[in-house]
Amino acid sequence: MKVLVTVKEVAAVEDEFEIDGTAIDEAYLEYDLNEWDDYAIEEGVQISESEDDVEVVSVTIGPERSEETIRMALAKGADRAVRVWDDSLEDAEMLDVEAKTNLLAAVVEEEEPDLVLSGVQADDDGFGATGVSLADEVGFEWAAVVNDLELDVEGGVASVRRELEGGVEELTDVDLPAVLTIQTGINEPRYASLRGIRQAQRKEIKPMTLDDLGLSADVAESDLEIVDMYEPETESDATLFEGSPDETAGQLAEVLRDGGVGQ
Amino acid sequence: MSDVLAVAEHRRGELRDVSYELVTVGSEVADATGGDLHLAVISGDVDAHAEALNLEGVDAIHTVDHGEEFNHDVYAQVVEQVYDAVDPQVLLTPNSVNGLDYGPAVANALDLTYVSDAVGVEFDGSTLTATREMYSGKVETTTEVEAESVAVSIRSAEWPATETAGDASIEAFDATVDEDAVKSTVKGFEEVGGGDVDITEADVLVSVGRGIEEEENLDLVRDLADALDATLSSSRPIVDNGWLPKNRQVGQSGKVVTPDFYIAIGISGAVQHVAGMKGAENIVAINTDPNAPIYDIADYGIVDDLFEVVPALIEEFEG
Ligand SMILES: Cc1cc2nc3c(=O)[nH]c(=O)nc-3n(C[C@H](O)[C@H](O)[C@H](O)COP(=O)(O)OP(=O)(O)OC[C@H]3O[C@@H](n4cnc5c(N)ncnc54)[C@H](O)[C@@H]3O)c2cc1C
Ligand SMILES: Nc1ncnc2c1ncn2[C@@H]1O[C@H](COP(=O)(O)O)[C@@H](O)[C@H]1O
């Protein structure tokens, strides 16, 4: 069986930052593996550890810099990786859900996995949509916001729990092949071991261009355009205490005592 | 003139609040161009739900009586058929967990541009302008969709609910559900997060987030909770890490709390967290990042290192 795990390198913004036009100034961005995808990788690797003959392939759409992220997936136990990139993607202002769907669908057609694991959402531009959209495109079943998974490989069924709002979980069976969007907390993602990191150096990261995938450059065209980016106007009328920790703690303590706390 | 189709949400017999909020957004968008607002009510007690959603601004309600609970394969098929019949320019879905489970599939199938988690929507008949957050709420963006047809999922609790009664037409929609294409079975529901402590009962909550860094450091906030005679709660990552049980989690998928004082320590204030605590009487934030969204809803704040402030605060009450 083959498990394809989609991973994204996401950008986090430093505490203080500047906006340059309709994007954050590159100097204030730090890149990391998307939190949700870390759990998806772990889930894939755990499946390969508990079932026979499972290959875990990780795929990312991203520039060269994102090799670091995909290496992390390899170091944690993915067998090999695919990195999709192209000059025409470089020029695209944003990769929307449709573009990512079509790119990943081409990889799914190439790899023919039985199971695709993606994250619930990307932490930076967070569409929360790519996995379910991909499922529709490739004709797979799916389940969104999965926090528990049991696979019956023989029977071709994934029994999942979907985490709904308010502490309610939905128990659902979905037929394979399927795309599951993985929620944090489903497992405990491992840290890459030194051995894993060494092994990852020898694992394959296959570069794929639009040409390789049989796609044309207009796959990256988007009907979405970000025309403005700004810091949200704060509705805050918070009283901010200033001074040394002793001073601020003292002022807060007064407010708390006035409110009857700790009396 | 452009019509809008919005899809209502219910679970275990109850309409969810976001359904009433969808009516508000939907009628705003439809009114802007003199179009009609259509609602789709799918599965469950559709007659009762349609009656409840017969609200001001709604022109037509299409009911599809098929099964009790949400099933994404049924929803995907039915929404596509209602969409084809109504032929709207804008499709609105909730950005709820179930909304995430069919919205993107429907948008892809119908070839609609998908804009998710909007907190603001404007439409002039040709261009739809959505306000969205990025980078965990640190910035907002204005996104324009130059599309004939667009699907927008809306964030809950951003629009007021419509409550005034209306006079919509209510009709059963003749949908054909291909059972062979239903490849998922919802077997049931389970409540999680029970146990010894009920954080919803607490008057004072000391709540800890990822800023605490290590499990060992939890003792620090435990000491504070003891000193204040408060109950300990947390944001999601603390529970995901297994450092505290699920019944301590505040937020969308945890508990909704309304204490007199909610002291958020090393919590950024992500929307799914805020959904669980914005109703607190007094919100106190201790966070090194002055731009953290938690400060937007805080009443009191200390922009400083929790490892310095919390010991000083314990000292105040115990010293
Ligand atoms: C479907 C779904 C459901 C979710 N449900 C929930 C839910 O129920 N509850 C929930 O909480 N989340 C939920 N989340 C997750 C949510 O999106 C956030 O990821 C989460 O709330 C972040 O938790 P945090 O604030 O503790 O961590 P972070 O966002 O990482 O914030 C940590 C904060 O600590 C501050 N900090 C760091 N060091 C220090 C220091 N030394 N002193 C002071 N401050 C410091 C940082 O400035 C930062 O603001 C859900 C997400 C999804 C997609
Ligand atoms: N550029 C990308 N490359 C690979 N996978 C991606 C990419 N963007 C999104 N995904 C996957 O889709 C999930 C949801 O992303 P999004 O729909 O953008 O919130 C992520 O957690 C990833 O698993």
XYZ file of C-alpha atoms and ligand atoms in Angstrom:
658
model
C 0.000 0.000 0.000
C 1.117 3.533 -0.685
C 0.497 6.559 1.512
C 1.029 10.024 0.066
C 1.532 12.803 2.608
C 1.190 16.392 1.420
C 3.389 18.822 3.301
C 3.747 22.555 3.135
C 6.501 24.822 4.254
C 4.747 27.675 6.009
C 5.930 31.110 6.952
C 5.471 32.479 10.457
C 5.676 36.173 11.190
C 8.002 37.502 13.856
C 6.517 39.508 16.732
C 7.470 42.804 15.116
C 7.129 43.017 11.348
C 6.527 45.260 8.391
C 4.166 44.937 5.486
C 5.589 45.559 2.065
C 2.727 46.185 -0.357
C 0.402 43.196 -0.134
C 2.875 40.844 1.545
C 4.917 40.651 4.731
C 8.453 41.880 4.246
C 10.528 38.725 3.713
C 12.963 39.777 6.455
C 10.326 39.090 9.127
C 9.347 35.612 8.001
C 10.554 32.329 9.429
C 9.886 29.098 7.591
C 8.904 25.804 9.110
C 6.985 22.610 8.447
C 3.245 23.236 8.793
C 2.150 22.012 12.233
C -0.776 19.955 10.865
C 1.444 18.266 8.279
C 3.828 17.156 11.016
C 0.962 15.108 12.455
C 0.088 13.811 8.968
C 3.658 12.588 8.432
C 3.659 10.872 11.808
C 0.373 9.154 10.985
C 1.781 7.926 7.674
C 4.967 6.655 9.288
C 2.987 4.892 12.026
C 0.916 3.122 9.349
C 4.126 1.962 7.658
C 5.349 0.638 11.002
C 2.202 -1.321 11.786
C 1.269 -2.677 8.343
C 3.328 -4.699 5.864
C 4.631 -3.240 2.631
C 3.699 0.366 3.086
C 5.546 3.052 1.207
C 5.240 6.617 2.498
C 5.811 9.287 -0.119
C 5.826 12.933 0.803
C 4.961 15.690 -1.659
C 5.365 19.423 -1.485
C 4.771 22.262 -3.912
C 7.487 24.735 -3.114
C 10.720 26.467 -4.102
C 14.170 25.081 -3.419
C 14.135 26.442 0.116
C 11.345 23.997 0.950
C 13.735 21.042 0.526
C 14.619 21.634 4.154
C 11.024 20.976 5.144
C 10.639 17.922 2.983
C 13.942 16.553 4.323
C 12.368 16.789 7.742
C 9.594 14.492 6.540
C 12.223 12.081 5.225
C 14.167 12.233 8.484
C 11.006 11.319 10.389
C 10.530 8.222 8.268
C 8.975 8.993 4.882
C 10.599 6.779 2.246
C 10.968 9.311 -0.532
C 9.715 12.691 -1.614
C 8.472 14.666 -4.586
C 8.948 18.401 -4.899
C 6.880 20.202 -7.494
C 8.200 23.546 -8.703
C 8.474 25.533 -11.851
C 9.518 28.969 -12.982
C 5.921 29.779 -13.805
C 4.930 28.989 -10.205
C 7.686 31.272 -9.000
C 5.976 34.147 -10.780
C 2.493 33.348 -9.511
C 1.273 35.823 -6.933
C -0.488 33.187 -4.909
C -1.227 29.513 -5.280
C -4.917 29.196 -4.562
C -6.854 26.051 -3.711
C -7.647 25.360 -7.349
C -4.002 25.566 -8.409
C -2.809 23.358 -5.554
C -5.605 20.908 -6.266
C -4.602 20.551 -9.893
C -0.896 20.253 -9.117
C -1.401 17.664 -6.393
C -3.948 15.786 -8.518
C -1.284 15.323 -11.181
C 1.030 13.857 -8.540
C -1.739 11.555 -7.278
C -2.295 10.318 -10.803
C 1.412 9.623 -11.151
C 1.851 7.944 -7.748
C -1.534 6.204 -7.417
C -1.620 6.128 -3.605
C -4.266 4.235 -1.606
C -4.371 6.917 1.021
C -3.529 10.613 0.991
C -2.901 12.388 4.290
C -2.918 16.170 4.346
C -3.233 18.747 7.090
C -6.499 20.406 8.159
C -5.014 23.774 7.286
C -1.853 25.590 6.387
C -0.835 27.923 9.173
C 0.063 30.891 6.954
C -2.593 31.531 4.309
C -4.826 28.827 5.769
C -7.464 27.913 3.178
C -8.339 24.770 5.088
C -9.478 23.318 1.797
C -6.776 21.667 -0.269
C -7.270 18.061 0.901
C -11.037 17.902 0.354
C -10.790 19.736 -2.961
C -8.087 17.297 -4.096
C -10.297 14.343 -3.150
C -13.037 15.621 -5.427
C -10.603 16.202 -8.266
C -9.124 12.680 -8.193
C -12.392 10.937 -7.318
C -11.273 9.688 -3.894
C -13.397 9.529 -0.755
C -12.404 11.892 2.010
C -12.843 13.045 5.589
C -11.974 16.432 7.048
C -10.574 17.167 10.513
C -9.634 13.622 11.476
C -8.273 13.038 14.973
C -8.327 9.253 15.027
C -7.717 6.709 12.275
C -8.030 2.947 12.085
C -7.283 1.307 8.777
C -8.749 -1.918 7.504
C -6.480 -2.344 4.516
C -8.007 -5.685 3.446
C -11.545 -4.365 3.654
C -10.551 -1.083 2.038
C -12.076 1.043 4.780
C -10.726 3.801 7.001
C -12.599 4.243 10.280
C -12.073 7.792 11.427
C -13.170 10.199 14.085
C -13.906 13.687 12.871
C -13.469 16.337 15.512
C -16.557 18.558 15.416
C -17.154 21.655 17.495
C -17.871 21.606 21.214
C -16.172 18.368 22.204
C -18.245 16.169 19.895
C -16.611 13.595 17.657
C -18.234 11.994 14.625
C -17.439 8.326 13.974
C -17.348 7.680 10.259
C -16.257 4.919 7.883
C -14.902 5.983 4.512
C -13.979 3.760 1.592
C -10.421 3.737 0.292
C -8.799 5.295 -1.624
C -9.338 8.420 0.435
C -7.888 11.775 1.375
C -7.925 12.509 5.103
C -7.168 15.943 6.500
C -5.325 15.373 9.751
C -5.980 17.341 12.916
C -3.329 18.090 15.542
C -3.330 15.773 18.553
C -4.070 12.625 16.511
C -0.640 11.276 17.541
C 2.628 12.442 19.036
C 4.920 13.532 16.218
C 8.425 12.200 16.757
C 11.559 14.263 16.643
C 13.897 13.320 13.838
C 16.718 11.181 15.233
C 20.321 11.774 14.209
C 20.171 8.473 12.375
C 16.987 9.581 10.638
C 18.574 12.851 9.610
C 21.598 10.991 8.200
C 19.391 8.559 6.321
C 17.324 11.388 4.915
C 20.417 12.700 3.112
C 20.399 9.571 0.976
C 16.676 9.494 0.273
C 15.327 10.707 -3.030
C 13.653 14.075 -3.498
C 12.317 13.939 -7.004
C 11.937 17.359 -8.624
C 8.942 17.699 -10.899
C 8.109 20.540 -13.227
C 4.765 21.356 -14.810
C 6.058 19.693 -17.936
C 6.836 16.509 -16.033
C 3.289 16.526 -14.711
C 1.746 17.236 -18.101
C 0.390 20.579 -16.946
C 0.557 23.943 -18.648
C 1.570 27.230 -17.072
C -2.004 28.468 -16.706
C -2.520 26.005 -13.840
C -1.074 28.717 -11.599
C -3.438 31.415 -12.797
C -5.716 32.549 -10.031
C -8.966 34.464 -9.914
C -8.019 35.597 -6.441
C -6.033 38.716 -5.901
C -4.873 40.154 -2.613
C -5.308 43.890 -3.063
C -4.534 44.995 0.476
C -2.794 43.714 3.591
C -2.841 45.529 6.891
C -2.623 45.024 10.604
C -6.159 44.600 11.870
C -7.455 47.673 13.554
C -7.514 46.690 17.163
C -10.790 47.138 18.937
C -8.757 46.759 22.053
C -9.294 49.020 24.985
C -7.081 46.860 27.142
C -5.308 48.471 30.059
C -1.658 47.562 29.571
C 0.416 47.623 32.746
C 3.905 48.965 32.342
C 7.086 48.672 34.322
C 9.216 45.889 35.746
C 7.654 42.451 36.280
C 7.271 43.260 39.972
C 5.459 46.484 39.162
C 3.180 45.035 36.490
C 2.388 41.997 38.634
C 1.566 44.348 41.498
C -0.843 46.377 39.394
C -2.517 43.256 38.045
C -2.774 41.815 41.555
C -4.643 44.921 42.623
C -7.180 44.506 39.811
C -7.603 40.835 40.656
C -8.061 41.541 44.380
C -10.599 44.256 43.587
C -12.438 41.619 41.586
C -12.463 39.315 44.593
C -9.809 36.931 43.289
C -7.510 35.125 45.714
C -9.238 36.572 48.759
C -28.824 41.244 -10.212
C -27.160 38.339 -8.606
C -28.601 35.571 -6.530
C -27.042 33.944 -3.527
C -27.371 30.352 -2.319
C -26.507 29.639 1.307
C -26.385 26.188 2.888
C -27.781 25.826 6.401
C -26.093 23.729 9.071
C -27.620 21.566 11.760
C -26.451 18.785 13.992
C -28.310 16.275 16.131
C -31.639 17.973 15.632
C -30.534 21.567 16.205
C -29.817 24.314 13.712
C -26.385 25.730 14.425
C -25.979 29.478 15.064
C -23.995 29.956 11.870
C -27.161 29.225 9.848
C -28.738 32.448 11.140
C -25.499 34.329 10.465
C -25.434 33.004 6.889
C -28.856 34.603 6.402
C -27.383 37.949 7.462
C -24.391 37.746 5.098
C -26.488 36.267 2.328
C -29.139 38.965 2.425
C -26.488 41.696 2.546
C -24.846 40.296 -0.574
C -28.140 39.679 -2.382
C -29.566 43.092 -1.454
C -26.508 44.908 -2.768
C -27.499 43.936 -6.295
C -31.225 43.384 -5.902
C -30.867 39.619 -6.161
C -32.566 36.833 -4.231
C -31.324 34.827 -1.276
C -31.936 31.101 -1.507
C -31.310 28.671 1.329
C -30.693 24.950 1.071
C -31.791 22.890 4.059
C -30.552 19.326 3.724
C -31.269 16.254 5.912
C -32.784 16.063 9.379
C -36.146 17.592 10.218
C -36.097 19.847 7.164
C -39.607 21.232 7.677
C -38.868 22.451 11.199
C -35.496 23.844 10.132
C -37.015 25.617 7.124
C -39.693 27.118 9.356
C -37.040 28.416 11.762
C -35.014 29.862 8.901
C -37.944 31.631 7.288
C -36.350 34.950 8.160
C -36.201 38.462 6.851
C -34.173 38.637 3.648
C -34.696 35.018 2.641
C -36.595 34.629 -0.635
C -36.709 30.883 -1.135
C -35.921 27.812 0.937
C -35.220 24.508 -0.771
C -35.569 21.477 1.467
C -34.129 18.041 0.784
C -35.390 15.357 3.146
C -32.678 12.714 3.013
C -31.230 11.054 6.114
C -30.932 12.472 9.614
C -27.412 13.805 9.918
C -24.810 15.504 7.798
C -23.090 13.195 5.329
C -20.647 14.914 3.003
C -21.383 12.670 0.017
C -25.086 13.513 0.251
C -24.410 17.206 0.834
C -21.978 17.409 -2.082
C -24.468 15.871 -4.515
C -27.457 17.852 -3.293
C -25.726 21.231 -3.092
C -24.470 20.766 -6.640
C -28.008 20.051 -7.864
C -29.598 22.964 -6.007
C -26.813 25.192 -7.294
C -27.503 24.143 -10.866
C -31.225 24.791 -10.437
C -30.880 28.176 -8.704
C -27.868 29.268 -10.756
C -26.606 31.820 -8.217
C -23.469 33.904 -8.531
C -22.401 33.373 -4.959
C -22.460 30.174 -2.914
C -22.140 30.627 0.854
C -21.181 27.818 3.220
C -20.203 27.886 6.890
C -16.499 27.604 7.670
C -17.373 25.007 10.277
C -15.855 21.552 10.590
C -18.667 20.180 8.446
C -18.399 23.127 6.069
C -14.739 22.177 5.570
C -15.940 18.659 4.755
C -18.024 19.529 1.683
C -17.426 23.191 0.682
C -14.082 22.639 -1.062
C -15.371 19.499 -2.844
C -18.469 21.291 -4.127
C -16.443 24.320 -5.219
C -14.070 22.079 -7.136
C -16.862 20.071 -8.739
C -18.713 23.221 -9.815
C -15.520 24.952 -10.879
C -16.071 27.825 -8.461
C -13.276 29.918 -7.033
C -13.134 29.094 -3.328
C -12.519 31.768 -0.713
C -12.425 30.351 2.789
C -12.941 31.702 6.283
C -14.132 35.172 5.286
C -14.742 37.683 8.086
C -16.118 40.282 5.691
C -17.837 40.031 2.310
C -18.850 42.686 -0.185
C -20.232 42.222 -3.644
C -20.924 44.755 -6.375
C -22.383 42.329 -8.859
C -19.157 41.503 -10.645
C -16.334 41.532 -8.123
C -16.592 39.932 -4.722
C -14.332 41.378 -2.066
C -13.577 39.250 0.966
C -11.726 40.128 4.149
C -9.591 37.275 5.427
C -6.966 36.806 8.087
C -3.511 35.430 7.453
C -0.580 34.391 9.595
C -2.677 33.313 12.591
C -4.614 36.549 12.659
C -1.615 38.861 12.657
C -2.691 40.536 9.438
C -5.879 40.982 7.489
C -6.132 40.954 3.738
C -8.594 42.281 1.241
C -8.987 39.684 -1.459
C -10.775 40.335 -4.720
C -12.304 37.569 -6.735
C -12.604 38.264 -10.394
C -14.861 35.366 -11.056
C -18.215 34.715 -12.580
C -18.931 32.310 -9.819
C -17.509 32.094 -6.361
C -17.918 30.006 -3.233
C -17.249 31.681 0.094
C -17.098 30.002 3.461
C -17.859 32.366 6.298
C -16.369 32.392 9.777
C -18.913 31.872 12.525
C -19.767 34.573 15.052
C -18.547 37.388 12.775
C -22.005 38.494 11.635
C -25.063 39.015 13.817
C -27.807 36.422 13.572
C -30.962 37.348 11.685
C -33.932 36.796 13.956
C -36.825 38.703 12.380
C -39.424 36.471 10.739
C -39.746 36.528 6.958
C -41.987 35.274 4.191
C -39.896 33.011 2.030
C -41.320 30.348 -0.217
C -40.573 26.906 1.159
C -40.459 24.041 -1.296
C -39.202 20.493 -1.329
C -36.415 20.269 -3.848
C -36.440 17.156 -5.980
C -32.874 15.949 -5.574
C -31.546 12.638 -6.820
C -29.051 11.092 -4.470
C -26.936 8.421 -6.122
C -26.437 5.985 -3.233
C -23.523 4.311 -5.023
C -21.643 7.579 -4.781
C -22.163 7.701 -1.010
C -18.994 6.010 0.133
C -18.965 7.136 3.719
C -21.134 6.126 6.648
C -21.619 8.242 9.727
C -21.942 5.685 12.524
C -22.512 7.964 15.467
C -21.252 10.657 17.777
C -19.325 10.685 20.982
C -18.916 13.414 23.564
C -15.341 13.789 24.731
C -13.743 15.868 27.434
C -15.679 14.697 30.489
C -14.015 13.830 33.769
C -13.277 15.168 37.195
C -13.011 18.898 36.511
C -15.587 21.102 34.841
C -13.783 24.269 33.767
C -17.089 25.816 32.690
C -18.047 26.087 36.382
C -14.952 28.025 37.437
C -15.111 31.707 38.442
C -11.422 32.195 37.800
C -9.406 30.377 35.132
C -5.637 30.450 34.834
C -5.149 29.332 31.254
C -1.844 28.305 29.760
C -0.671 28.111 26.144
C 2.325 27.129 24.059
C 4.361 29.994 25.507
C 5.012 27.738 28.518
C 7.403 25.759 26.290
C 8.021 22.676 28.461
C 5.832 20.316 30.418
C 7.918 20.875 33.575
C 7.067 24.570 33.444
C 3.390 23.799 34.008
C 4.154 23.738 37.747
C 4.565 27.484 37.532
C 0.995 28.056 36.335
C -0.301 25.385 38.721
C 1.242 27.382 41.561
C -0.429 30.523 40.283
C -3.782 28.762 40.047
C -3.350 27.578 43.664
C -2.386 31.043 44.853
C -5.463 32.561 43.198
C -7.748 29.695 44.170
C -8.383 29.333 40.454
C -8.866 26.420 38.064
C -6.268 25.528 35.444
C -7.273 25.423 31.779
C -5.334 25.615 28.525
C -5.207 26.171 24.802
C -5.131 23.260 22.417
C -1.390 22.565 21.970
C -1.057 21.792 25.689
C -3.726 19.101 25.362
C -2.370 17.883 22.001
C 0.987 17.359 23.732
C -0.693 15.269 26.393
C 0.330 17.668 29.171
C -3.244 18.249 30.331
C -6.399 16.185 29.736
C -8.943 17.158 27.091
C -11.415 18.456 29.671
C -9.076 21.432 30.297
C -9.140 22.651 26.682
C -10.832 25.967 25.983
C -12.016 26.717 22.471
C -13.964 25.655 19.423
C -13.301 21.962 19.880
C -13.001 22.172 23.658
C -15.151 24.005 26.181
C -16.844 27.385 26.084
C -16.146 29.180 29.349
C -17.490 32.400 30.869
C -15.574 32.981 34.115
C -15.285 36.305 35.962
C -11.561 36.312 35.224
C -9.756 34.496 32.405
C -5.994 34.841 32.690
C -4.402 33.816 29.365
C -0.707 33.064 29.791
C 1.385 32.483 26.663
C -1.740 32.124 24.516
C -1.813 33.938 21.160
C -5.589 34.196 20.854
C -6.244 32.160 17.696
C -9.842 32.385 16.516
C -10.592 28.801 17.555
C -9.364 29.571 21.049
C -11.182 32.869 21.331
C -14.429 31.116 20.344
C -14.267 29.434 23.742
C -13.467 32.353 26.043
C -14.531 35.663 24.550
C -17.554 35.685 26.843
C -15.403 35.923 29.984
C -16.196 38.935 32.162
C -12.562 40.054 32.455
C -9.788 38.851 30.163
C -6.175 39.216 31.248
C -3.321 38.496 28.816
C 0.309 37.868 29.643
C 2.182 37.606 26.362
C 5.534 38.859 25.048
C 4.077 39.672 21.623
C 2.282 43.030 21.591
C 0.704 42.075 18.254
C -0.797 38.833 19.529
C -4.546 38.810 18.706
C -5.361 38.054 22.355
C -4.754 41.733 23.100
C -7.666 42.657 20.827
C -10.090 41.156 23.297
C -8.145 41.559 26.543
C -9.262 43.964 29.273
C -5.878 43.940 30.992
C -2.490 43.012 29.656
C 1.167 42.656 30.514
C 3.440 42.587 27.481
C 6.290 40.721 29.106
C 7.915 37.356 29.704
C 5.588 35.009 31.572
C 8.591 33.439 33.328
C 9.193 36.767 35.037
C 5.631 37.974 35.500
C 4.022 34.783 36.810
C 6.513 34.269 39.698
C 6.051 37.916 40.653
C 2.299 37.462 40.611
C 2.503 34.352 42.794
C 4.671 36.367 45.160
C 1.947 39.040 45.344
C -0.592 36.543 46.588
C 1.598 34.315 48.694
C 4.426 36.555 49.757
C -10.519 22.879 13.466
C -9.644 23.500 14.532
C -10.075 23.497 15.858
C -9.271 24.074 16.858
N -9.743 24.084 18.159
C -9.029 24.721 19.114
C -9.514 24.812 20.472
O -10.572 24.268 20.835
N -8.748 25.483 21.374
C -7.561 26.069 21.054
O -6.926 26.673 21.940
N -7.077 25.981 19.802
C -7.779 25.316 18.825
N -7.251 25.218 17.557
C -5.839 25.613 17.329
C -5.641 27.086 17.130
O -5.760 27.372 15.741
C -4.220 27.519 17.584
O -3.268 26.730 16.903
C -4.000 27.384 19.086
O -5.065 27.974 19.801
C -2.695 28.058 19.475
O -2.439 27.857 20.854
P -1.481 28.847 21.668
O -2.049 30.209 21.667
O -1.229 28.196 22.982
O -0.122 28.758 20.838
P 0.567 29.832 19.886
O -0.379 30.335 18.888
O 1.829 29.212 19.439
O 0.890 31.053 20.860
C 1.861 31.029 21.860
C 1.954 32.451 22.414
O 2.845 32.468 23.509
C 3.571 33.680 23.450
N 4.814 33.466 24.204
C 5.888 32.731 23.842
N 6.819 32.759 24.804
C 6.337 33.537 25.799
C 6.849 33.963 27.062
N 8.042 33.548 27.508
N 6.083 34.786 27.818
C 4.870 35.201 27.390
N 4.337 34.829 26.208
C 5.064 34.004 25.422
C 3.774 33.952 21.987
O 3.997 35.335 21.761
C 2.472 33.466 21.388
O 1.531 34.515 21.258
C -8.029 24.643 16.536
C -7.604 24.639 15.207
C -8.390 24.078 14.208
C -7.914 24.124 12.789
N 2.228 24.059 -1.317
C 1.769 22.889 -0.820
N 2.454 21.737 -1.039
C 2.018 20.562 -0.551
N 0.917 20.440 0.204
C 0.193 21.548 0.454
C 0.564 22.828 -0.045
N -0.346 23.731 0.387
C -1.249 23.040 1.123
N -0.925 21.732 1.162
C -1.604 20.670 1.939
O -2.955 21.017 2.160
C -3.213 21.188 3.549
C -4.220 22.300 3.744
O -3.733 23.509 3.207
P -4.674 24.769 2.930
O -5.863 24.256 2.205
O -3.856 25.713 2.137
O -5.022 25.323 4.283
C -1.847 21.449 4.173
O -1.833 21.052 5.529
C -0.966 20.563 3.306
O -1.015 19.208 3.736
